[in-house]
Coordinates of C-alpha atoms and ligand atoms in Angstrom, one line a residue:
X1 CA 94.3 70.2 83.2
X2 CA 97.8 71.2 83.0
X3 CA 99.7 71.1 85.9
X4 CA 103.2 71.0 84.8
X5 CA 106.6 73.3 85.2
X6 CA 109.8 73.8 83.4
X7 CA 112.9 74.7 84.4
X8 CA 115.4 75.4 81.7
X9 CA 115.2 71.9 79.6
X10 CA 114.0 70.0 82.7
X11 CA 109.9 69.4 82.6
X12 CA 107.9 68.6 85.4
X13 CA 105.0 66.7 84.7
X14 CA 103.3 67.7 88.3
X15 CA 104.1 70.5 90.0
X16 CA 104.6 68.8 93.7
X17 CA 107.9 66.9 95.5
X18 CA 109.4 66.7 98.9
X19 CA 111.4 69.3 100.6
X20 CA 114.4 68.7 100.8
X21 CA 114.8 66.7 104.5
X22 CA 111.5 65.3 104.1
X23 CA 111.3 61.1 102.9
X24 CA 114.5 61.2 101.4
X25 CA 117.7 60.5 103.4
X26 CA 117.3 56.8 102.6
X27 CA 117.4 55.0 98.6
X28 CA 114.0 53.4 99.9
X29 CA 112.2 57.3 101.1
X30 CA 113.5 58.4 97.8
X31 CA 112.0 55.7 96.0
X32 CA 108.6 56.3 97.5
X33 CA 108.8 60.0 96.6
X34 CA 109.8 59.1 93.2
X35 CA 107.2 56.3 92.5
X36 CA 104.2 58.6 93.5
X37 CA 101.8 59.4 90.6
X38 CA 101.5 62.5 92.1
X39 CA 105.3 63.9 92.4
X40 CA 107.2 65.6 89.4
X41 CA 110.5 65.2 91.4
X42 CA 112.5 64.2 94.1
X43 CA 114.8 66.7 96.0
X44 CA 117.7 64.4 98.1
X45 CA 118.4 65.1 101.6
X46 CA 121.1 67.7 102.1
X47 CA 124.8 66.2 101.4
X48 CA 127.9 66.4 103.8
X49 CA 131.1 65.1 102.3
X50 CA 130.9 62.2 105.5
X51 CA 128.2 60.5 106.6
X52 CA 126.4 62.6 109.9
X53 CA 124.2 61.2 112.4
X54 CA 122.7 64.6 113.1
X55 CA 121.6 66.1 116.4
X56 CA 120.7 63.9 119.5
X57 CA 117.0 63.2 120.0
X58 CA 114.4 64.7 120.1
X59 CA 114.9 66.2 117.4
X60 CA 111.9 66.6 116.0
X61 CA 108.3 67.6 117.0
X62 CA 104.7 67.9 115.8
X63 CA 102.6 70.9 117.4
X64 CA 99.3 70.8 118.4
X65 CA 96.5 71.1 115.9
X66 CA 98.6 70.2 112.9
X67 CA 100.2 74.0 114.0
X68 CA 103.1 73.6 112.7
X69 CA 106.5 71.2 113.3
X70 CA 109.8 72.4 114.9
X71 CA 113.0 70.2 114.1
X72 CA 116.5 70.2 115.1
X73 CA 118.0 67.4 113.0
X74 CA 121.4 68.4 112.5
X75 CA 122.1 67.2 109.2
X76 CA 121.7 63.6 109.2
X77 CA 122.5 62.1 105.8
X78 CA 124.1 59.0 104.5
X79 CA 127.0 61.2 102.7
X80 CA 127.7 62.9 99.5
X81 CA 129.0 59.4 97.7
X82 CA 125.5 57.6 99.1
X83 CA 123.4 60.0 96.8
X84 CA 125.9 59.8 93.9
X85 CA 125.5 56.5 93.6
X86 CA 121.7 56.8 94.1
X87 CA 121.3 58.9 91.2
X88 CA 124.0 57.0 89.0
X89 CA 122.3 53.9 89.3
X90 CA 118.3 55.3 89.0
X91 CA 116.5 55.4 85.8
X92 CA 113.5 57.5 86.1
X93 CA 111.9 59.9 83.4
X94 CA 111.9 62.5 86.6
X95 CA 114.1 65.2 87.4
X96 CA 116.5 64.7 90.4
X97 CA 117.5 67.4 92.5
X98 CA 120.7 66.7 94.0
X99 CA 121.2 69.0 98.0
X100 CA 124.4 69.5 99.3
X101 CA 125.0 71.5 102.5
X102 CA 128.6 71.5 102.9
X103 CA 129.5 72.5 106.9
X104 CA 132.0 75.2 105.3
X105 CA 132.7 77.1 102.0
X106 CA 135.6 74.7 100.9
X107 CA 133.1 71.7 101.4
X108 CA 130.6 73.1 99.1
X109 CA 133.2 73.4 96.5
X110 CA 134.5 70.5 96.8
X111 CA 130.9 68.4 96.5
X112 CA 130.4 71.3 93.7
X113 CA 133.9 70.2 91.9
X114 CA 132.6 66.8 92.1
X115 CA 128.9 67.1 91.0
X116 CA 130.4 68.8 87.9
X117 CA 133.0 66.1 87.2
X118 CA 130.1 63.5 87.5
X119 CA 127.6 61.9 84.9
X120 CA 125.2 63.5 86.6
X121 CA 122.2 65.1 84.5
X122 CA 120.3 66.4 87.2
X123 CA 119.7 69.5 89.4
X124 CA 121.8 70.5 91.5
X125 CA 120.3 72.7 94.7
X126 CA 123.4 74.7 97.0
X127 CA 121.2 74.5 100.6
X128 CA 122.7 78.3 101.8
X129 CA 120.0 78.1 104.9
X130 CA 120.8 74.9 107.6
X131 CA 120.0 76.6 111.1
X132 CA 120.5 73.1 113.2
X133 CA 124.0 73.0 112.9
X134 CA 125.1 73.8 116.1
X135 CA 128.1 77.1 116.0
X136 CA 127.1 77.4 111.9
X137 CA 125.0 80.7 110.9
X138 CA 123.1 80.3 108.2
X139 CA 125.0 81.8 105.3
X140 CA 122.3 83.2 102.9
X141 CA 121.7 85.5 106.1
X142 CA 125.3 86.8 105.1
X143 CA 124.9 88.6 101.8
X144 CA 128.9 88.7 101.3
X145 CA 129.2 85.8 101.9
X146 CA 126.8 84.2 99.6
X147 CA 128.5 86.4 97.3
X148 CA 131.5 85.2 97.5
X149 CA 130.4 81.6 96.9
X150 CA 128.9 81.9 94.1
X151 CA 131.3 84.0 92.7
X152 CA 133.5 81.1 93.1
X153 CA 131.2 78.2 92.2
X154 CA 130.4 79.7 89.2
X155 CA 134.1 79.9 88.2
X156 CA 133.9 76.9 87.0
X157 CA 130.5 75.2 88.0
X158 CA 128.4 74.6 84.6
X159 CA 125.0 72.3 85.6
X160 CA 122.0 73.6 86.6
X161 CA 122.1 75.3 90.0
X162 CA 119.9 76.5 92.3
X163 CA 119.7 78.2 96.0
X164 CA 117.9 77.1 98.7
X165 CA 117.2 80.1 101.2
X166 CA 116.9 81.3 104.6
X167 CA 113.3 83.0 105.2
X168 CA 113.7 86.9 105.0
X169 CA 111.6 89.7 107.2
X170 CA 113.0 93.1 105.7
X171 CA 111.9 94.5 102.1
X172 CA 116.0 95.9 102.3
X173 CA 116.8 92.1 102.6
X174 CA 114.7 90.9 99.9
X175 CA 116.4 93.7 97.9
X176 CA 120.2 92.7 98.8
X177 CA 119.5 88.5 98.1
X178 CA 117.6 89.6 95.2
X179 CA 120.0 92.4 93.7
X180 CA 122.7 89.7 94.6
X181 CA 121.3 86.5 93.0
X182 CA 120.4 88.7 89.7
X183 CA 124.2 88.9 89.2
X184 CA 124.5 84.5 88.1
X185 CA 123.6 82.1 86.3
X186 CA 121.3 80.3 88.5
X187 CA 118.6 78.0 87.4
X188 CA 116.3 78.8 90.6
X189 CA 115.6 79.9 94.0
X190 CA 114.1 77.7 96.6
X191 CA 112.3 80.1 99.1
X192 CA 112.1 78.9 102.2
X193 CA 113.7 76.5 104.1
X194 CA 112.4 76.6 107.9
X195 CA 112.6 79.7 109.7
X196 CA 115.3 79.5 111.9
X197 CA 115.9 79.4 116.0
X198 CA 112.0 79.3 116.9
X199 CA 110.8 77.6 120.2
X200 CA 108.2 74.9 121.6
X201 CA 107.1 74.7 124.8
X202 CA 105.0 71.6 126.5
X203 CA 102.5 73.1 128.9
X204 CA 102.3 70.3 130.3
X205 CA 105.9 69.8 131.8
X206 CA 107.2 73.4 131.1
X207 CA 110.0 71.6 128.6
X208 CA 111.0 72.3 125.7
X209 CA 110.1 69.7 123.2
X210 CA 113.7 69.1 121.4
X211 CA 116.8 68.0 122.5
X212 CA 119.2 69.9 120.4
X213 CA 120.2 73.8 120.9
X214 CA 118.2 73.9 124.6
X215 CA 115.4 73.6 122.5
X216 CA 115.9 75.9 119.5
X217 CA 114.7 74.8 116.1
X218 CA 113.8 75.2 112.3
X219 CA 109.8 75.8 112.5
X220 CA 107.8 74.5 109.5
X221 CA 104.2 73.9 108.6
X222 CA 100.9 76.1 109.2
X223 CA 102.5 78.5 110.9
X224 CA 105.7 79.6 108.1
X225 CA 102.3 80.3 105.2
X226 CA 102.4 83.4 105.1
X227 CA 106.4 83.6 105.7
X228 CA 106.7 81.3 103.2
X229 CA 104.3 83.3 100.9
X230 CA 106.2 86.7 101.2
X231 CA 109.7 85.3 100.2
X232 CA 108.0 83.6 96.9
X233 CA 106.3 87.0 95.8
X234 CA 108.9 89.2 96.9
X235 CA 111.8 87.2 95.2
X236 CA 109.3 86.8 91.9
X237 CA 109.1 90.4 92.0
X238 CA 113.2 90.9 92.0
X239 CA 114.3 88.0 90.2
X240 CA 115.2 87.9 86.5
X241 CA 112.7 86.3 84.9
X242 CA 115.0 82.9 83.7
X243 CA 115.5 82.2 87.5
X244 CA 112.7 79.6 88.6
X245 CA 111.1 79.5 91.9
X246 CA 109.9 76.7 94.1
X247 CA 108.0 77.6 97.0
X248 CA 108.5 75.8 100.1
X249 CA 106.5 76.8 103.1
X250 CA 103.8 76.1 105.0
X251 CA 101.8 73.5 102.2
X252 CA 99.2 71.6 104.1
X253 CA 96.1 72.0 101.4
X254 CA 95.8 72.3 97.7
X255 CA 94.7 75.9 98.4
X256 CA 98.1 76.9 99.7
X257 CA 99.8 75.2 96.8
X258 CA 97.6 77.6 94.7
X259 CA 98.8 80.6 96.8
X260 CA 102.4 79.5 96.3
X261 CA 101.8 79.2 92.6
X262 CA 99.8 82.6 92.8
X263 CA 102.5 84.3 94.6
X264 CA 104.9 83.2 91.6
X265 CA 106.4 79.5 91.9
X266 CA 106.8 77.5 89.6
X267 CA 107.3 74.1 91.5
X268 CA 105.8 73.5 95.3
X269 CA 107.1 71.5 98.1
X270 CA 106.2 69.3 101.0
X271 CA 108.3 69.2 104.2
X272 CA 106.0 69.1 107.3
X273 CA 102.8 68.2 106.1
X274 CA 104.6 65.3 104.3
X275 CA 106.2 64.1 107.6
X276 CA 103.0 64.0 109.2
X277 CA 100.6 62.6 106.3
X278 CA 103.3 60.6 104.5
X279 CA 103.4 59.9 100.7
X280 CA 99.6 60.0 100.0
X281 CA 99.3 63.9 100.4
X282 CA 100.6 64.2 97.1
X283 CA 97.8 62.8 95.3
X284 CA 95.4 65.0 97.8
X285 CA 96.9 67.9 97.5
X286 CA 97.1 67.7 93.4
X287 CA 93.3 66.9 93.5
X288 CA 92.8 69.3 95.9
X289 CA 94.4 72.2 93.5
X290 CA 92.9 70.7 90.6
X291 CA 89.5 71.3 92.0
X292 CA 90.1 74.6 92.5
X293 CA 91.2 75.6 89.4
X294 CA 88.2 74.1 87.8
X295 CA 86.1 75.9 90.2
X296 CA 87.9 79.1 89.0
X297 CA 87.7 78.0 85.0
X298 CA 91.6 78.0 84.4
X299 CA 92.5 74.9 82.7
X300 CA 96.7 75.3 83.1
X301 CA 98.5 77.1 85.4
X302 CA 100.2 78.9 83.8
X303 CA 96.8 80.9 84.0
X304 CA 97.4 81.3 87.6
X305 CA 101.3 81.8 88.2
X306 CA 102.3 85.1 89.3
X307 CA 98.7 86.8 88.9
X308 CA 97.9 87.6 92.9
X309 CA 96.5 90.8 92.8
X310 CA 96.9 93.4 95.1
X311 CA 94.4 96.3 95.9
X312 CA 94.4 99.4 93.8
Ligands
DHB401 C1 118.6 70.5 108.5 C2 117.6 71.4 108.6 C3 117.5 72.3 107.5 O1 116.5 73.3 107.6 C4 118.3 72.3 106.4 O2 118.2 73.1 105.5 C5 119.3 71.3 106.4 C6 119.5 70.4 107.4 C7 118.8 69.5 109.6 O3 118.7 69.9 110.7 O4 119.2 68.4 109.2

């Protein structure tokens, strides 16, 4: 069975890793992502230029009936030169995607500037989508604005780059970020990071169940499938055909990861259903989709990738 993916020279020898926020703020959490049998990458947490503590706590929450998970972190990371050194000093025959989320423009560059100056041989993914930030929009939600970074970043930027973005509702939005991304030389698109500013109430105490933002916070999990699922097929459908997608979204079974794969991506990731499960959903999930293609007869996925059908 052939459950691999390729992204320009870079081969993935499973089609499943972390999203990025998920098991991999920490040199150990990325170790354990990379060491699974089960991963074809590792995706670092999101980069500032200065180490962050992120947003008080709570900050984090697990609904009901594996539901769904609502989070507020605030962009805790151990700093831009933490992860540079992490992926100076690792040997591993797997791909490493390097996140930076910059609090401004000028940040971005800057991490960009040095990401291109490094020995890095990576992946590098520009996270355009943060909601937790607390008096930051999310700037994939601004179409000129998104513009106007890349426009810049590619003025001189060379590696492989990709996008992570925002969930969008409108067919006229998937048009703009589409008609917009067409225009550079990006590697992929991640579609989606959490949809934005949802809210979790405890019945039992009438509270909200995170601290940060009165409560307001990136949703994830069950809940973001079919969210998740729209941005993949949509963006498949705009994208040039050299720009690779990993869907993110909403992954609990291997069924879902077959939809995502369906709906056009080429890579999957975990975020929620890894926080609750921890590292050994990997291996379930892979077997999980494995059986399922067998069921169906396809023996690579390439079989399945882009062939949801719609009704004539
Ligand atoms: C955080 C959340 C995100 O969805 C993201 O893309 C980056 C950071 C956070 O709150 O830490």
């Amino acid at each position: 069975m052939q459950l691999t993916a390729a992204i320009q020279n870079f081969n993935f020898d499973h089609i499943l890793l972390n999203a990025a926020g998920v098991m991999c703020q920490t040199k150990a959490e990325l170790d354990t992502v990379l060491a699974s049998n089960y991963t074809g990458a590792v995706v670092t947490k999101s980069a500032t230029p200065a180490l962050r503590e992120g947003n008080p706590t709570p900050r984090y929450y697990e609904m009901a009936q594996n539901l769904g998970t609502i989070n507020s972190m605030g962009l805790p990371n151990a700093g831009f030169d933490y992860y540079m050194d992490y992926v100076s000093q690792k040997q591993t025959d797997k791909p490493i995607f390097f996140s930076i989320a910059g609090l401004s423009k000028q940040d971005n560059l800057d991490m960009l500037r040095q990401l291109e100056a490094s020995d890095f041989d990576g992946l590098i993914e520009l996270n355009l989508s943060c909601p937790n930030v607390p008096g930051k929009p999310q700037t994939a939600y601004d179409f000129e604005a998104t513009e106007a970074i890349l426009t810049e970043v590619f003025t001189f930027f060379t590696k492989p780059l990709g996008v992570k973005l925002p969930p969008y509702f409108d067919i006229v939005h998937f048009d703009m970020i589409a008609a917009s991304l067409n225009k550079f030389p990006l590697a992929f698109v991640n579609t989606i990071n959490s949809i934005g500013n949802g809210l979790v109430i405890d019945p039992e105490t009438d509270t909200v169940v995170i601290k940060p933002k009165a409560g307001f916070g990136g949703l994830g999990g069950t809940i973001v499938k079919a969210t998740a699922l729209a941005n993949v097929r949509a963006l498949r459908d705009r994208l040039r055909d050299d720009i690779k997608i990993i869907g993110t979204g909403g992954v609990t079974t291997g069924r879902d990861v077959y939809d995502h794969v369906l709906c056009g991506a080429d890579l999957v990731e975990v975020g929620s259903q890894l926080a609750v499960e921890g590292i050994g959903v990997f291996e379930r999930l892979e077997t999980e989709l494995a059986t399922i293609l067998a069921e169906k007869g396809f023996t690579s996925l390439d079989q399945v990738r882009g062939q949801l059908k719609t009704i004539v």
